[in-house]
Amino acid sequence: MPADKPIYVTKPFLPPLHELTPYLEQIWESRILSNGGPLHQQFEEALGHHLGVAHLALVANCTLGLMVGLKALGITGEVITSPYSFVASAHSLRWNGITPVFVDIDPDTLTLDPRRIEAAITPQTSAIMPVHCYGIPCAVEAIETIAQRHSLQVVHDAAHAFGVRLREKSVLSWGDLSVVSLHATKVFNTFEGGFIACRDRETKQRVDRLRNFGFASETSVVATGLNAKMSEFNAALGLVQLKYVDRLIARRQEIDRLYRQLLTGCRGIKCLEIPAKVQANHTYFPIFVEEEYPLSRDGLYQRLALQGIHGRRYFYPLISDFPMYRDLPSAQAENLPVAHRISSTILCLPIYPDLPDAAVHTIAAVITAA
Ligand code: T4K
């Protein structure tokens, strides 16, 4: 029997509307709607405090945040990155006139394989941009070591990594900067939004200017900035959501456990392991549909869809297969065997805080019934 209502891969959390009202009244009263207003300042501070990030800059979304972050660090030439990501990762490089150099992923973490990075470094390489895919940290230490050895900068696409900790420390503390998404589909949302976790005060100052057209004061423009500011409305949403986020992640963890329990022993279905040293945020629940399973990945995707269950094939196709990237030498399939294999077997199942246990049972039953 198909589900009464479609079940999507995610459903954003919204706090009770009345909790937003005092903030909206403040906005209506002050008529300060954007440009670093009081709620923006308050949210920036509160978020930094919540995550333990000292130099945090809010932005309008993660894509603009990546564009601003790369510019703030003066990154040019070539950047080594993952083909197994959302297309915004590579687009942010291209918008800065940078050539992405795709390197294959590690089959266990689904993020840049540090053993393959050095072979891709050329005199034009200025940085590495790994992705903490599904919120699982990349090999931060190994990548930092390589970066130091070759004088490269590290920009983390941390779009999925809100609240993720590695050995009790925020994963955002690695690298020169990290950019997180606060989009509607993420663990913590401000409808649209994002932030940059900067290494130091100077980087944050450059970011602050670049997200505001490059203005350093009313009459001086010191960089070719753009408009990547978060509005007061989005900041208000963030302030209201902050007190819920730990509970929301805890509920996601319960769903994650339930899926694992129900799918254990299902031949041909494998769940992504979360390393013991990681405090995850359970932003996605990816499974691998392997050869021993009676249906192909797309077959299972369709079978679930017939039941009103809409998983997503994140990330298929690979970024390196999109027309604007596929002619790059690094985009060739023989360079990216693991990414290709994973991309053809991956399926992200629905996970969000108000997904009932009964729905998880139904989804698992459709999968195991095949
Ligand atoms: N780097 C990485 C690694 C990323 O994954 C992303 C974004 C970025 C950078 C850039 O971040 P932002 O600039 O967006 O902050 C979605 C999101 O739009 C995108 O943020 C996300 N990654 C990507 C993985 O997924 P779509 O096109 O797959 O989303 P869509 O609209 O199909 O939504 C998925 C499902 O969620 C829908 O079937 C229904 C549900 N949904 C969605 C929205 C927007 C809702 O229930 N309510 C909603 O408001 O890209």
JSON list of N, CA, C and O and ligand atoms in Angstrom, two decimals, residues 8-12 61-64 66 85-86 88-89 131 157 159-160 180-186 192-194 284 310 312 314-315, ligand 1:
[
{"chain": "A", "resi": 8, "resn": "TYR", "atom": "N", "xyz": [9.24, 12.38, 1.55]},
{"chain": "A", "resi": 8, "resn": "TYR", "atom": "CA", "xyz": [10.41, 12.87, 0.82]},
{"chain": "A", "resi": 8, "resn": "TYR", "atom": "C", "xyz": [11.68, 12.58, 1.61]},
{"chain": "A", "resi": 8, "resn": "TYR", "atom": "O", "xyz": [11.62, 12.22, 2.79]},
{"chain": "A", "resi": 9, "resn": "VAL", "atom": "N", "xyz": [12.80, 12.77, 0.96]},
{"chain": "A", "resi": 9, "resn": "VAL", "atom": "CA", "xyz": [14.08, 12.46, 1.59]},
{"chain": "A", "resi": 9, "resn": "VAL", "atom": "C", "xyz": [14.29, 13.31, 2.85]},
{"chain": "A", "resi": 9, "resn": "VAL", "atom": "O", "xyz": [14.92, 12.88, 3.81]},
{"chain": "A", "resi": 10, "resn": "THR", "atom": "N", "xyz": [13.71, 14.49, 2.84]},
{"chain": "A", "resi": 10, "resn": "THR", "atom": "CA", "xyz": [13.78, 15.32, 4.04]},
{"chain": "A", "resi": 10, "resn": "THR", "atom": "C", "xyz": [12.54, 16.18, 4.13]},
{"chain": "A", "resi": 10, "resn": "THR", "atom": "O", "xyz": [11.82, 16.37, 3.14]},
{"chain": "A", "resi": 11, "resn": "LYS", "atom": "N", "xyz": [12.29, 16.68, 5.34]},
{"chain": "A", "resi": 11, "resn": "LYS", "atom": "CA", "xyz": [11.20, 17.61, 5.57]},
{"chain": "A", "resi": 11, "resn": "LYS", "atom": "C", "xyz": [11.73, 18.59, 6.60]},
{"chain": "A", "resi": 11, "resn": "LYS", "atom": "O", "xyz": [12.10, 18.18, 7.70]},
{"chain": "A", "resi": 12, "resn": "PRO", "atom": "N", "xyz": [11.77, 19.87, 6.24]},
{"chain": "A", "resi": 12, "resn": "PRO", "atom": "CA", "xyz": [12.41, 20.82, 7.16]},
{"chain": "A", "resi": 12, "resn": "PRO", "atom": "C", "xyz": [11.66, 20.93, 8.48]},
{"chain": "A", "resi": 12, "resn": "PRO", "atom": "O", "xyz": [10.44, 20.85, 8.52]},
{"chain": "A", "resi": 61, "resn": "ASN", "atom": "N", "xyz": [23.83, 31.92, 1.68]},
{"chain": "A", "resi": 61, "resn": "ASN", "atom": "CA", "xyz": [23.74, 30.47, 1.45]},
{"chain": "A", "resi": 61, "resn": "ASN", "atom": "C", "xyz": [25.17, 29.92, 1.34]},
{"chain": "A", "resi": 61, "resn": "ASN", "atom": "O", "xyz": [26.13, 30.68, 1.26]},
{"chain": "A", "resi": 62, "resn": "CYS", "atom": "N", "xyz": [25.28, 28.61, 1.34]},
{"chain": "A", "resi": 62, "resn": "CYS", "atom": "CA", "xyz": [26.61, 27.99, 1.36]},
{"chain": "A", "resi": 62, "resn": "CYS", "atom": "C", "xyz": [27.35, 28.21, 0.03]},
{"chain": "A", "resi": 62, "resn": "CYS", "atom": "O", "xyz": [28.58, 28.35, 0.02]},
{"chain": "A", "resi": 63, "resn": "THR", "atom": "N", "xyz": [26.62, 28.24, -1.07]},
{"chain": "A", "resi": 63, "resn": "THR", "atom": "CA", "xyz": [27.28, 28.42, -2.37]},
{"chain": "A", "resi": 63, "resn": "THR", "atom": "C", "xyz": [27.99, 29.77, -2.41]},
{"chain": "A", "resi": 63, "resn": "THR", "atom": "O", "xyz": [29.18, 29.85, -2.77]},
{"chain": "A", "resi": 64, "resn": "LEU", "atom": "N", "xyz": [27.27, 30.82, -2.02]},
{"chain": "A", "resi": 64, "resn": "LEU", "atom": "CA", "xyz": [27.91, 32.15, -1.97]},
{"chain": "A", "resi": 64, "resn": "LEU", "atom": "C", "xyz": [29.03, 32.16, -0.92]},
{"chain": "A", "resi": 64, "resn": "LEU", "atom": "O", "xyz": [30.05, 32.80, -1.10]},
{"chain": "A", "resi": 66, "resn": "LEU", "atom": "N", "xyz": [31.01, 29.67, -0.16]},
{"chain": "A", "resi": 66, "resn": "LEU", "atom": "CA", "xyz": [32.20, 29.06, -0.76]},
{"chain": "A", "resi": 66, "resn": "LEU", "atom": "C", "xyz": [32.87, 30.06, -1.71]},
{"chain": "A", "resi": 66, "resn": "LEU", "atom": "O", "xyz": [34.11, 30.20, -1.72]},
{"chain": "A", "resi": 85, "resn": "SER", "atom": "N", "xyz": [29.89, 15.08, -4.88]},
{"chain": "A", "resi": 85, "resn": "SER", "atom": "CA", "xyz": [29.34, 16.16, -4.07]},
{"chain": "A", "resi": 85, "resn": "SER", "atom": "C", "xyz": [28.21, 16.80, -4.83]},
{"chain": "A", "resi": 85, "resn": "SER", "atom": "O", "xyz": [27.91, 16.42, -5.97]},
{"chain": "A", "resi": 86, "resn": "PHE", "atom": "N", "xyz": [27.59, 17.79, -4.20]},
{"chain": "A", "resi": 86, "resn": "PHE", "atom": "CA", "xyz": [26.58, 18.60, -4.89]},
{"chain": "A", "resi": 86, "resn": "PHE", "atom": "C", "xyz": [27.33, 19.54, -5.82]},
{"chain": "A", "resi": 86, "resn": "PHE", "atom": "O", "xyz": [28.44, 19.98, -5.51]},
{"chain": "A", "resi": 88, "resn": "ALA", "atom": "N", "xyz": [27.29, 22.50, -6.47]},
{"chain": "A", "resi": 88, "resn": "ALA", "atom": "CA", "xyz": [27.71, 23.82, -5.96]},
{"chain": "A", "resi": 88, "resn": "ALA", "atom": "C", "xyz": [29.19, 23.83, -5.58]},
{"chain": "A", "resi": 88, "resn": "ALA", "atom": "O", "xyz": [29.85, 24.89, -5.66]},
{"chain": "A", "resi": 89, "resn": "SER", "atom": "N", "xyz": [29.74, 22.69, -5.16]},
{"chain": "A", "resi": 89, "resn": "SER", "atom": "CA", "xyz": [31.15, 22.66, -4.74]},
{"chain": "A", "resi": 89, "resn": "SER", "atom": "C", "xyz": [32.04, 23.12, -5.90]},
{"chain": "A", "resi": 89, "resn": "SER", "atom": "O", "xyz": [32.82, 24.06, -5.75]},
{"chain": "A", "resi": 131, "resn": "VAL", "atom": "N", "xyz": [35.16, 17.70, 0.88]},
{"chain": "A", "resi": 131, "resn": "VAL", "atom": "CA", "xyz": [33.74, 17.83, 1.27]},
{"chain": "A", "resi": 131, "resn": "VAL", "atom": "C", "xyz": [33.50, 16.85, 2.42]},
{"chain": "A", "resi": 131, "resn": "VAL", "atom": "O", "xyz": [33.85, 15.67, 2.30]},
{"chain": "A", "resi": 157, "resn": "ASP", "atom": "N", "xyz": [34.35, 22.20, 2.24]},
{"chain": "A", "resi": 157, "resn": "ASP", "atom": "CA", "xyz": [32.92, 22.31, 1.95]},
{"chain": "A", "resi": 157, "resn": "ASP", "atom": "C", "xyz": [32.25, 21.50, 3.06]},
{"chain": "A", "resi": 157, "resn": "ASP", "atom": "O", "xyz": [32.20, 20.27, 3.01]},
{"chain": "A", "resi": 159, "resn": "ALA", "atom": "N", "xyz": [29.09, 21.86, 3.98]},
{"chain": "A", "resi": 159, "resn": "ALA", "atom": "CA", "xyz": [27.65, 22.11, 3.81]},
{"chain": "A", "resi": 159, "resn": "ALA", "atom": "C", "xyz": [26.82, 21.18, 4.70]},
{"chain": "A", "resi": 159, "resn": "ALA", "atom": "O", "xyz": [25.81, 21.59, 5.26]},
{"chain": "A", "resi": 160, "resn": "HIS", "atom": "N", "xyz": [27.25, 19.92, 4.84]},
{"chain": "A", "resi": 160, "resn": "HIS", "atom": "CA", "xyz": [26.46, 18.92, 5.57]},
{"chain": "A", "resi": 160, "resn": "HIS", "atom": "C", "xyz": [26.86, 18.80, 7.04]},
{"chain": "A", "resi": 160, "resn": "HIS", "atom": "O", "xyz": [26.32, 17.94, 7.73]},
{"chain": "A", "resi": 180, "resn": "VAL", "atom": "N", "xyz": [29.36, 26.12, 5.85]},
{"chain": "A", "resi": 180, "resn": "VAL", "atom": "CA", "xyz": [28.24, 25.25, 6.24]},
{"chain": "A", "resi": 180, "resn": "VAL", "atom": "C", "xyz": [26.95, 25.79, 5.61]},
{"chain": "A", "resi": 180, "resn": "VAL", "atom": "O", "xyz": [26.77, 27.00, 5.50]},
{"chain": "A", "resi": 181, "resn": "SER", "atom": "N", "xyz": [26.07, 24.89, 5.21]},
{"chain": "A", "resi": 181, "resn": "SER", "atom": "CA", "xyz": [24.77, 25.29, 4.64]},
{"chain": "A", "resi": 181, "resn": "SER", "atom": "C", "xyz": [23.70, 25.28, 5.72]},
{"chain": "A", "resi": 181, "resn": "SER", "atom": "O", "xyz": [23.64, 24.36, 6.54]},
{"chain": "A", "resi": 182, "resn": "LEU", "atom": "N", "xyz": [22.85, 26.30, 5.70]},
{"chain": "A", "resi": 182, "resn": "LEU", "atom": "CA", "xyz": [21.67, 26.33, 6.57]},
{"chain": "A", "resi": 182, "resn": "LEU", "atom": "C", "xyz": [20.41, 26.31, 5.70]},
{"chain": "A", "resi": 182, "resn": "LEU", "atom": "O", "xyz": [19.40, 26.93, 6.00]},
{"chain": "A", "resi": 183, "resn": "HIS", "atom": "N", "xyz": [20.52, 25.60, 4.58]},
{"chain": "A", "resi": 183, "resn": "HIS", "atom": "CA", "xyz": [19.40, 25.49, 3.64]},
{"chain": "A", "resi": 183, "resn": "HIS", "atom": "C", "xyz": [18.25, 24.68, 4.25]},
{"chain": "A", "resi": 183, "resn": "HIS", "atom": "O", "xyz": [18.45, 23.87, 5.15]},
{"chain": "A", "resi": 184, "resn": "ALA", "atom": "N", "xyz": [17.06, 24.89, 3.70]},
{"chain": "A", "resi": 184, "resn": "ALA", "atom": "CA", "xyz": [15.84, 24.20, 4.17]},
{"chain": "A", "resi": 184, "resn": "ALA", "atom": "C", "xyz": [16.03, 22.70, 4.34]},
{"chain": "A", "resi": 184, "resn": "ALA", "atom": "O", "xyz": [15.40, 22.09, 5.23]},
{"chain": "A", "resi": 185, "resn": "THR", "atom": "N", "xyz": [16.86, 22.08, 3.52]},
{"chain": "A", "resi": 185, "resn": "THR", "atom": "CA", "xyz": [16.99, 20.62, 3.55]},
{"chain": "A", "resi": 185, "resn": "THR", "atom": "C", "xyz": [18.04, 20.14, 4.57]},
{"chain": "A", "resi": 185, "resn": "THR", "atom": "O", "xyz": [18.30, 18.94, 4.64]},
{"chain": "A", "resi": 186, "resn": "LYS", "atom": "N", "xyz": [18.62, 21.05, 5.33]},
{"chain": "A", "resi": 186, "resn": "LYS", "atom": "CA", "xyz": [19.71, 20.66, 6.23]},
{"chain": "A", "resi": 186, "resn": "LYS", "atom": "C", "xyz": [19.23, 20.45, 7.68]},
{"chain": "A", "resi": 186, "resn": "LYS", "atom": "O", "xyz": [18.11, 20.79, 8.03]},
{"chain": "A", "resi": 192, "resn": "GLU", "atom": "N", "xyz": [16.95, 29.71, 3.69]},
{"chain": "A", "resi": 192, "resn": "GLU", "atom": "CA", "xyz": [18.22, 29.77, 2.95]},
{"chain": "A", "resi": 192, "resn": "GLU", "atom": "C", "xyz": [19.23, 30.35, 3.93]},
{"chain": "A", "resi": 192, "resn": "GLU", "atom": "O", "xyz": [18.88, 31.20, 4.76]},
{"chain": "A", "resi": 193, "resn": "GLY", "atom": "N", "xyz": [20.46, 29.93, 3.83]},
{"chain": "A", "resi": 193, "resn": "GLY", "atom": "CA", "xyz": [21.46, 30.52, 4.72]},
{"chain": "A", "resi": 193, "resn": "GLY", "atom": "C", "xyz": [22.72, 29.70, 4.75]},
{"chain": "A", "resi": 193, "resn": "GLY", "atom": "O", "xyz": [22.81, 28.61, 4.15]},
{"chain": "A", "resi": 194, "resn": "GLY", "atom": "N", "xyz": [23.70, 30.21, 5.42]},
{"chain": "A", "resi": 194, "resn": "GLY", "atom": "CA", "xyz": [24.96, 29.50, 5.58]},
{"chain": "A", "resi": 194, "resn": "GLY", "atom": "C", "xyz": [25.90, 30.32, 6.45]},
{"chain": "A", "resi": 194, "resn": "GLY", "atom": "O", "xyz": [25.55, 31.42, 6.88]},
{"chain": "A", "resi": 284, "resn": "TYR", "atom": "N", "xyz": [21.93, 12.76, 6.56]},
{"chain": "A", "resi": 284, "resn": "TYR", "atom": "CA", "xyz": [21.41, 11.88, 5.51]},
{"chain": "A", "resi": 284, "resn": "TYR", "atom": "C", "xyz": [21.48, 10.45, 6.01]},
{"chain": "A", "resi": 284, "resn": "TYR", "atom": "O", "xyz": [22.26, 10.15, 6.93]},
{"chain": "A", "resi": 310, "resn": "HIS", "atom": "N", "xyz": [10.19, 8.77, -1.43]},
{"chain": "A", "resi": 310, "resn": "HIS", "atom": "CA", "xyz": [11.08, 9.41, -2.41]},
{"chain": "A", "resi": 310, "resn": "HIS", "atom": "C", "xyz": [12.49, 9.57, -1.85]},
{"chain": "A", "resi": 310, "resn": "HIS", "atom": "O", "xyz": [12.82, 10.59, -1.24]},
{"chain": "A", "resi": 312, "resn": "ARG", "atom": "N", "xyz": [16.67, 9.82, -2.51]},
{"chain": "A", "resi": 312, "resn": "ARG", "atom": "CA", "xyz": [17.40, 10.61, -3.51]},
{"chain": "A", "resi": 312, "resn": "ARG", "atom": "C", "xyz": [18.74, 9.97, -3.79]},
{"chain": "A", "resi": 312, "resn": "ARG", "atom": "O", "xyz": [19.38, 9.40, -2.91]},
{"chain": "A", "resi": 314, "resn": "TYR", "atom": "N", "xyz": [21.73, 11.02, -4.09]},
{"chain": "A", "resi": 314, "resn": "TYR", "atom": "CA", "xyz": [22.83, 11.96, -3.82]},
{"chain": "A", "resi": 314, "resn": "TYR", "atom": "C", "xyz": [24.09, 11.12, -3.64]},
{"chain": "A", "resi": 314, "resn": "TYR", "atom": "O", "xyz": [24.12, 10.30, -2.73]},
{"chain": "A", "resi": 315, "resn": "PHE", "atom": "N", "xyz": [25.12, 11.17, -4.51]},
{"chain": "A", "resi": 315, "resn": "PHE", "atom": "CA", "xyz": [25.30, 12.11, -5.57]},
{"chain": "A", "resi": 315, "resn": "PHE", "atom": "C", "xyz": [25.49, 11.38, -6.89]},
{"chain": "A", "resi": 315, "resn": "PHE", "atom": "O", "xyz": [26.52, 10.78, -7.12]},
{"chain": "B", "resi": 1, "resn": "T4K", "atom": "N1", "xyz": [28.00, 21.80, -0.94]},
{"chain": "B", "resi": 1, "resn": "T4K", "atom": "C1", "xyz": [27.34, 20.64, -0.74]},
{"chain": "B", "resi": 1, "resn": "T4K", "atom": "C2", "xyz": [28.12, 19.41, -0.48]},
{"chain": "B", "resi": 1, "resn": "T4K", "atom": "C3", "xyz": [25.94, 20.64, -0.77]},
{"chain": "B", "resi": 1, "resn": "T4K", "atom": "O1", "xyz": [25.26, 19.48, -0.59]},
{"chain": "B", "resi": 1, "resn": "T4K", "atom": "C4", "xyz": [25.24, 21.84, -1.00]},
{"chain": "B", "resi": 1, "resn": "T4K", "atom": "C5", "xyz": [23.80, 21.85, -1.06]},
{"chain": "B", "resi": 1, "resn": "T4K", "atom": "C6", "xyz": [25.98, 23.03, -1.18]},
{"chain": "B", "resi": 1, "resn": "T4K", "atom": "C7", "xyz": [27.37, 22.97, -1.15]},
{"chain": "B", "resi": 1, "resn": "T4K", "atom": "C8", "xyz": [25.33, 24.35, -1.38]},
{"chain": "B", "resi": 1, "resn": "T4K", "atom": "O2", "xyz": [24.53, 24.72, -0.27]},
{"chain": "B", "resi": 1, "resn": "T4K", "atom": "P1", "xyz": [23.39, 25.87, -0.41]},
{"chain": "B", "resi": 1, "resn": "T4K", "atom": "O3", "xyz": [23.94, 26.92, -1.33]},
{"chain": "B", "resi": 1, "resn": "T4K", "atom": "O4", "xyz": [22.16, 25.21, -0.95]},
{"chain": "B", "resi": 1, "resn": "T4K", "atom": "O5", "xyz": [23.20, 26.38, 1.00]},
{"chain": "B", "resi": 1, "resn": "T4K", "atom": "C9", "xyz": [19.18, 20.20, -2.24]},
{"chain": "B", "resi": 1, "resn": "T4K", "atom": "C10", "xyz": [19.50, 21.54, -1.63]},
{"chain": "B", "resi": 1, "resn": "T4K", "atom": "O6", "xyz": [18.91, 22.62, -2.35]},
{"chain": "B", "resi": 1, "resn": "T4K", "atom": "C11", "xyz": [20.96, 21.82, -1.48]},
{"chain": "B", "resi": 1, "resn": "T4K", "atom": "O7", "xyz": [21.10, 22.81, -0.46]},
{"chain": "B", "resi": 1, "resn": "T4K", "atom": "C12", "xyz": [21.72, 20.57, -1.03]},
{"chain": "B", "resi": 1, "resn": "T4K", "atom": "N2", "xyz": [23.13, 20.77, -0.97]},
{"chain": "B", "resi": 1, "resn": "T4K", "atom": "C13", "xyz": [21.43, 19.41, -1.96]},
{"chain": "B", "resi": 1, "resn": "T4K", "atom": "C14", "xyz": [22.17, 18.15, -1.56]},
{"chain": "B", "resi": 1, "resn": "T4K", "atom": "O8", "xyz": [20.03, 19.15, -1.91]},
{"chain": "B", "resi": 1, "resn": "T4K", "atom": "P2", "xyz": [17.84, 19.46, -4.36]},
{"chain": "B", "resi": 1, "resn": "T4K", "atom": "O9", "xyz": [17.68, 20.13, -5.68]},
{"chain": "B", "resi": 1, "resn": "T4K", "atom": "O10", "xyz": [18.14, 18.02, -4.33]},
{"chain": "B", "resi": 1, "resn": "T4K", "atom": "O11", "xyz": [16.61, 19.76, -3.37]},
{"chain": "B", "resi": 1, "resn": "T4K", "atom": "P3", "xyz": [15.04, 19.54, -3.59]},
{"chain": "B", "resi": 1, "resn": "T4K", "atom": "O12", "xyz": [14.39, 20.86, -3.78]},
{"chain": "B", "resi": 1, "resn": "T4K", "atom": "O13", "xyz": [14.80, 18.50, -4.60]},
{"chain": "B", "resi": 1, "resn": "T4K", "atom": "O14", "xyz": [14.63, 19.01, -2.13]},
{"chain": "B", "resi": 1, "resn": "T4K", "atom": "C15", "xyz": [14.82, 17.68, -1.71]},
{"chain": "B", "resi": 1, "resn": "T4K", "atom": "C16", "xyz": [13.56, 17.26, -0.98]},
{"chain": "B", "resi": 1, "resn": "T4K", "atom": "O15", "xyz": [13.40, 18.00, 0.21]},
{"chain": "B", "resi": 1, "resn": "T4K", "atom": "C17", "xyz": [12.28, 17.48, -1.77]},
{"chain": "B", "resi": 1, "resn": "T4K", "atom": "O16", "xyz": [11.95, 16.33, -2.46]},
{"chain": "B", "resi": 1, "resn": "T4K", "atom": "C18", "xyz": [11.24, 17.84, -0.73]},
{"chain": "B", "resi": 1, "resn": "T4K", "atom": "C19", "xyz": [12.05, 18.31, 0.47]},
{"chain": "B", "resi": 1, "resn": "T4K", "atom": "N3", "xyz": [11.91, 19.76, 0.69]},
{"chain": "B", "resi": 1, "resn": "T4K", "atom": "C20", "xyz": [12.77, 20.61, 0.02]},
{"chain": "B", "resi": 1, "resn": "T4K", "atom": "C21", "xyz": [12.66, 21.97, 0.21]},
{"chain": "B", "resi": 1, "resn": "T4K", "atom": "C22", "xyz": [13.58, 22.93, -0.50]},
{"chain": "B", "resi": 1, "resn": "T4K", "atom": "C23", "xyz": [10.94, 20.22, 1.53]},
{"chain": "B", "resi": 1, "resn": "T4K", "atom": "O17", "xyz": [10.16, 19.43, 2.10]},
{"chain": "B", "resi": 1, "resn": "T4K", "atom": "N4", "xyz": [10.86, 21.58, 1.76]},
{"chain": "B", "resi": 1, "resn": "T4K", "atom": "C24", "xyz": [11.68, 22.47, 1.12]},
{"chain": "B", "resi": 1, "resn": "T4K", "atom": "O18", "xyz": [11.56, 23.69, 1.36]},
{"chain": "B", "resi": 1, "resn": "T4K", "atom": "O19", "xyz": [19.02, 20.28, -3.63]}
]
